[in-house]
Structure formats: structure tokens, C-alpha cells
Amino acid sequence: MASSSDATASNGSTPETPESGSAADGRDRRGRVRLRRAAVMAVPATAVAAGLMILTAQGALGVQFAISGMPFTVTATELNGTGFEQFGGLDNMAEDSPNAGDTGGQVLIVTSAIRNATLDHLCQSVDLGGTNLLITAGSGANKVQASHLTTDSTELSGDASFDNIEIGNDASTLDKAGVQGPKGVFSQQADTVRIANLRQTNYATTAAVFKLPGLKLRFSEQGC
């Protein structure tokens, strides 16, 4: 009958050797698991960051700043644009904004996007309570010019005409102005737009380029 020492010798290892190896293997496995978990957690963050850069480059994201919640009026005797899109959305105020009221800090808006636009006799005013901050620009041959112009509005009026208009598109498929809205949202687009006697109530405006010849900024008892 073999002794315990003979049995140990016959399998070519000591009792300490397998225990030591198992501990090392366990640590290695746990280390690899932690690395895999860290990698998995990093993927969504990386994907989101890359997605935001792509969407921003494509103009797919709407207003990316917290709106003040104070509406402003914009008027023009005439707007002409090429590459027109329009779809619905939401703008958000800063957290605990005093202008939030009972809206939860959100405003339901219609986004109008124009790849290139000119405006004649532009007027913009903000009611500050007792006085208005008034901006005017562009008249005659010196019209206001804008590229990749977007306006977030709650009201829009005027005499409008469109060329090659498409109504009822999914907002995520728009391609006339380089802006895409949320999937499943009703939208429309056209090759060109002309609006005479334009009047808008806006909460936000963005533009890649905005040229305002003859700009005048002042306080006034009356708005636009």
C-alpha cells in the first residue's frame, strides 16, 4: 500500500501547488472579467459621444442650449429661402427657470430650417416688461442673409408660397436643409420658400452665418 508521500509523488505535484495555481488563475479570471465589464461600459459612452458629433455635424440636433423661456417677435416684409424644412419638437428651459410656470420647463415648438435665406426689413423685439429690446436690420438691396437658419416658433403667419413641396414626410428623412427631426414626427419640406409679411413668435434661433447690414439695437416702447 502506497504512503501519502508516494501518492503525492505519483501525481507530480505537492498539495500546495494546485491551490496556489487556482488562486492565481482566479485572480487572472477576475481581472479579465473586470476589464471586459469596463470595456462594455465604455462602449455606450463612446458611441453616444461619436453619435452626438455626427448628429451635430449633420445639423440633426435642434437647439442645444437651454432657452430663456421668454418669447420674442420676428417680422420681415419678405423672406426668401432655398432648402426649406419644418417639423415639430420641444425646447427646454434651464432647471428651475422662473419662466417655466406650469409647463415643466418645456415649450412645444415648430422648427423651421432653411439652408439659405434672405430677409428684407428684419425686426426682432423682446418684451422686457415696460420696455422692449428692439433690433432692426436689412433694407433695400442690403438684405439680411443667413445660412443654415433654424427658428423654433409657436406662431408663424404671412403669405407663403413653395416650390416642389412635400407634406407628410417622416421628420427623420428630411434632406432639403440638412436638418433631420425625430423619427415618427410629421414634417414637410420644399425646394424654395417665399413668405411675405412674415411674423413669428420664436423661442430660439440658430444660424451658421447671420449677416445683419444696417444693424440697430435699442430700447423702445413698442415692439415689432
PDB file of N, CA and C in Angstrom, residues 71-77 119-128 131-138 155 157 197-202 212 215-224:
ATOM      1  N   PRO A  71     -40.449  84.542 -24.974  1.00  0.00           N
ATOM      2  CA  PRO A  71     -40.649  84.575 -26.421  1.00  0.00           C
ATOM      3  C   PRO A  71     -40.215  85.917 -27.003  1.00  0.00           C
ATOM      4  N   PHE A  72     -39.824  85.910 -28.265  1.00  0.00           N
ATOM      5  CA  PHE A  72     -39.500  87.146 -28.959  1.00  0.00           C
ATOM      6  C   PHE A  72     -40.168  87.154 -30.321  1.00  0.00           C
ATOM      7  N   THR A  73     -40.462  88.341 -30.802  1.00  0.00           N
ATOM      8  CA  THR A  73     -41.177  88.514 -32.070  1.00  0.00           C
ATOM      9  C   THR A  73     -40.187  88.820 -33.184  1.00  0.00           C
ATOM     10  N   VAL A  74     -40.383  88.202 -34.339  1.00  0.00           N
ATOM     11  CA  VAL A  74     -39.579  88.468 -35.525  1.00  0.00           C
ATOM     12  C   VAL A  74     -40.527  88.779 -36.675  1.00  0.00           C
ATOM     13  N   THR A  75     -40.251  89.880 -37.384  1.00  0.00           N
ATOM     14  CA  THR A  75     -41.030  90.217 -38.569  1.00  0.00           C
ATOM     15  C   THR A  75     -40.088  90.543 -39.722  1.00  0.00           C
ATOM     16  N   ALA A  76     -40.593  90.404 -40.935  1.00  0.00           N
ATOM     17  CA  ALA A  76     -39.858  90.793 -42.141  1.00  0.00           C
ATOM     18  C   ALA A  76     -40.879  91.053 -43.239  1.00  0.00           C
ATOM     19  N   THR A  77     -40.618  92.041 -44.073  1.00  0.00           N
ATOM     20  CA  THR A  77     -41.550  92.302 -45.165  1.00  0.00           C
ATOM     21  C   THR A  77     -41.516  91.170 -46.176  1.00  0.00           C
ATOM     22  N   LEU A 119     -33.759  88.094 -45.839  1.00  0.00           N
ATOM     23  CA  LEU A 119     -34.912  88.739 -45.224  1.00  0.00           C
ATOM     24  C   LEU A 119     -34.814  90.241 -45.438  1.00  0.00           C
ATOM     25  N   ASP A 120     -35.942  90.831 -45.792  1.00  0.00           N
ATOM     26  CA  ASP A 120     -36.000  92.270 -46.036  1.00  0.00           C
ATOM     27  C   ASP A 120     -36.698  92.946 -44.865  1.00  0.00           C
ATOM     28  N   HIS A 121     -36.068  94.027 -44.361  1.00  0.00           N
ATOM     29  CA  HIS A 121     -36.607  94.783 -43.225  1.00  0.00           C
ATOM     30  C   HIS A 121     -36.883  93.857 -42.030  1.00  0.00           C
ATOM     31  N   LEU A 122     -35.842  93.241 -41.543  1.00  0.00           N
ATOM     32  CA  LEU A 122     -35.951  92.374 -40.378  1.00  0.00           C
ATOM     33  C   LEU A 122     -36.145  93.201 -39.114  1.00  0.00           C
ATOM     34  N   CYS A 123     -37.064  92.742 -38.266  1.00  0.00           N
ATOM     35  CA  CYS A 123     -37.278  93.360 -36.955  1.00  0.00           C
ATOM     36  C   CYS A 123     -37.400  92.250 -35.922  1.00  0.00           C
ATOM     37  N   GLN A 124     -36.723  92.435 -34.783  1.00  0.00           N
ATOM     38  CA  GLN A 124     -36.812  91.474 -33.692  1.00  0.00           C
ATOM     39  C   GLN A 124     -36.979  92.233 -32.387  1.00  0.00           C
ATOM     40  N   SER A 125     -37.935  91.822 -31.575  1.00  0.00           N
ATOM     41  CA  SER A 125     -38.164  92.525 -30.306  1.00  0.00           C
ATOM     42  C   SER A 125     -38.473  91.534 -29.191  1.00  0.00           C
ATOM     43  N   VAL A 126     -38.029  91.905 -27.983  1.00  0.00           N
ATOM     44  CA  VAL A 126     -38.276  91.115 -26.782  1.00  0.00           C
ATOM     45  C   VAL A 126     -38.932  92.025 -25.751  1.00  0.00           C
ATOM     46  N   ASP A 127     -40.084  91.613 -25.250  1.00  0.00           N
ATOM     47  CA  ASP A 127     -40.786  92.376 -24.226  1.00  0.00           C
ATOM     48  C   ASP A 127     -40.124  92.125 -22.882  1.00  0.00           C
ATOM     49  N   LEU A 128     -39.518  93.163 -22.308  1.00  0.00           N
ATOM     50  CA  LEU A 128     -38.820  93.040 -21.036  1.00  0.00           C
ATOM     51  C   LEU A 128     -39.667  93.515 -19.863  1.00  0.00           C
ATOM     52  N   THR A 131     -40.655  97.863 -21.307  1.00  0.00           N
ATOM     53  CA  THR A 131     -39.865  98.313 -22.450  1.00  0.00           C
ATOM     54  C   THR A 131     -39.538  97.103 -23.324  1.00  0.00           C
ATOM     55  N   ASN A 132     -39.122  97.382 -24.546  1.00  0.00           N
ATOM     56  CA  ASN A 132     -38.770  96.329 -25.499  1.00  0.00           C
ATOM     57  C   ASN A 132     -37.339  96.510 -25.965  1.00  0.00           C
ATOM     58  N   LEU A 133     -36.610  95.406 -26.043  1.00  0.00           N
ATOM     59  CA  LEU A 133     -35.308  95.406 -26.699  1.00  0.00           C
ATOM     60  C   LEU A 133     -35.571  95.170 -28.174  1.00  0.00           C
ATOM     61  N   LEU A 134     -35.201  96.154 -29.002  1.00  0.00           N
ATOM     62  CA  LEU A 134     -35.566  96.156 -30.417  1.00  0.00           C
ATOM     63  C   LEU A 134     -34.323  96.092 -31.288  1.00  0.00           C
ATOM     64  N   ILE A 135     -34.347  95.188 -32.279  1.00  0.00           N
ATOM     65  CA  ILE A 135     -33.262  95.046 -33.247  1.00  0.00           C
ATOM     66  C   ILE A 135     -33.857  95.144 -34.643  1.00  0.00           C
ATOM     67  N   THR A 136     -33.251  95.994 -35.493  1.00  0.00           N
ATOM     68  CA  THR A 136     -33.672  96.088 -36.886  1.00  0.00           C
ATOM     69  C   THR A 136     -32.443  95.987 -37.779  1.00  0.00           C
ATOM     70  N   ALA A 137     -32.648  95.491 -39.001  1.00  0.00           N
ATOM     71  CA  ALA A 137     -31.537  95.342 -39.952  1.00  0.00           C
ATOM     72  C   ALA A 137     -32.090  95.014 -41.330  1.00  0.00           C
ATOM     73  N   GLY A 138     -31.291  95.343 -42.348  1.00  0.00           N
ATOM     74  CA  GLY A 138     -31.591  94.923 -43.710  1.00  0.00           C
ATOM     75  C   GLY A 138     -32.718  95.680 -44.379  1.00  0.00           C
ATOM     76  N   GLU A 155     -45.776  80.477 -33.122  1.00  0.00           N
ATOM     77  CA  GLU A 155     -46.714  81.076 -34.069  1.00  0.00           C
ATOM     78  C   GLU A 155     -45.953  81.577 -35.286  1.00  0.00           C
ATOM     79  N   SER A 157     -47.010  83.504 -39.240  1.00  0.00           N
ATOM     80  CA  SER A 157     -48.037  83.940 -40.186  1.00  0.00           C
ATOM     81  C   SER A 157     -47.384  84.699 -41.334  1.00  0.00           C
ATOM     82  N   ASN A 197     -44.758  89.441 -45.614  1.00  0.00           N
ATOM     83  CA  ASN A 197     -45.354  89.890 -44.353  1.00  0.00           C
ATOM     84  C   ASN A 197     -45.195  88.825 -43.257  1.00  0.00           C
ATOM     85  N   LEU A 198     -43.976  88.351 -43.119  1.00  0.00           N
ATOM     86  CA  LEU A 198     -43.668  87.317 -42.133  1.00  0.00           C
ATOM     87  C   LEU A 198     -43.789  87.856 -40.712  1.00  0.00           C
ATOM     88  N   ARG A 199     -44.397  87.032 -39.847  1.00  0.00           N
ATOM     89  CA  ARG A 199     -44.445  87.357 -38.416  1.00  0.00           C
ATOM     90  C   ARG A 199     -44.332  86.059 -37.635  1.00  0.00           C
ATOM     91  N   GLN A 200     -43.395  86.005 -36.695  1.00  0.00           N
ATOM     92  CA  GLN A 200     -43.151  84.807 -35.907  1.00  0.00           C
ATOM     93  C   GLN A 200     -43.079  85.144 -34.426  1.00  0.00           C
ATOM     94  N   THR A 201     -43.551  84.215 -33.609  1.00  0.00           N
ATOM     95  CA  THR A 201     -43.251  84.227 -32.185  1.00  0.00           C
ATOM     96  C   THR A 201     -42.266  83.093 -31.948  1.00  0.00           C
ATOM     97  N   ASN A 202     -41.044  83.441 -31.589  1.00  0.00           N
ATOM     98  CA  ASN A 202     -39.949  82.466 -31.503  1.00  0.00           C
ATOM     99  C   ASN A 202     -39.459  82.311 -30.065  1.00  0.00           C
ATOM    100  N   LEU A 212     -26.180  90.975 -40.807  1.00  0.00           N
ATOM    101  CA  LEU A 212     -27.198  91.975 -40.488  1.00  0.00           C
ATOM    102  C   LEU A 212     -26.727  93.366 -40.911  1.00  0.00           C
ATOM    103  N   LEU A 215     -27.447  97.161 -38.909  1.00  0.00           N
ATOM    104  CA  LEU A 215     -27.959  96.716 -37.612  1.00  0.00           C
ATOM    105  C   LEU A 215     -28.155  97.888 -36.656  1.00  0.00           C
ATOM    106  N   LYS A 216     -29.325  97.914 -35.991  1.00  0.00           N
ATOM    107  CA  LYS A 216     -29.607  98.888 -34.941  1.00  0.00           C
ATOM    108  C   LYS A 216     -30.236  98.167 -33.755  1.00  0.00           C
ATOM    109  N   LEU A 217     -29.679  98.391 -32.580  1.00  0.00           N
ATOM    110  CA  LEU A 217     -30.187  97.798 -31.338  1.00  0.00           C
ATOM    111  C   LEU A 217     -30.523  98.919 -30.380  1.00  0.00           C
ATOM    112  N   ARG A 218     -31.712  98.876 -29.815  1.00  0.00           N
ATOM    113  CA  ARG A 218     -32.137  99.960 -28.923  1.00  0.00           C
ATOM    114  C   ARG A 218     -33.321  99.497 -28.079  1.00  0.00           C
ATOM    115  N   PHE A 219     -33.642 100.298 -27.049  1.00  0.00           N
ATOM    116  CA  PHE A 219     -34.835 100.070 -26.262  1.00  0.00           C
ATOM    117  C   PHE A 219     -35.957 100.918 -26.828  1.00  0.00           C
ATOM    118  N   SER A 220     -37.163 100.369 -26.821  1.00  0.00           N
ATOM    119  CA  SER A 220     -38.298 101.066 -27.428  1.00  0.00           C
ATOM    120  C   SER A 220     -39.576 100.766 -26.659  1.00  0.00           C
ATOM    121  N   GLU A 221     -40.496 101.716 -26.660  1.00  0.00           N
ATOM    122  CA  GLU A 221     -41.787 101.491 -26.022  1.00  0.00           C
ATOM    123  C   GLU A 221     -42.610 100.458 -26.782  1.00  0.00           C
ATOM    124  N   GLN A 222     -42.360 100.356 -28.101  1.00  0.00           N
ATOM    125  CA  GLN A 222     -43.113  99.435 -28.934  1.00  0.00           C
ATOM    126  C   GLN A 222     -42.208  98.366 -29.501  1.00  0.00           C
ATOM    127  N   GLY A 223     -42.776  97.148 -29.665  1.00  0.00           N
ATOM    128  CA  GLY A 223     -42.054  96.071 -30.296  1.00  0.00           C
ATOM    129  C   GLY A 223     -42.308  96.015 -31.783  1.00  0.00           C
ATOM    130  N   CYS A 224     -41.963  94.932 -32.410  1.00  0.00           N
ATOM    131  CA  CYS A 224     -42.154  94.775 -33.852  1.00  0.00           C
ATOM    132  C   CYS A 224     -43.643  94.615 -34.191  1.00  0.00           C
TER     133      CYS A 224
END
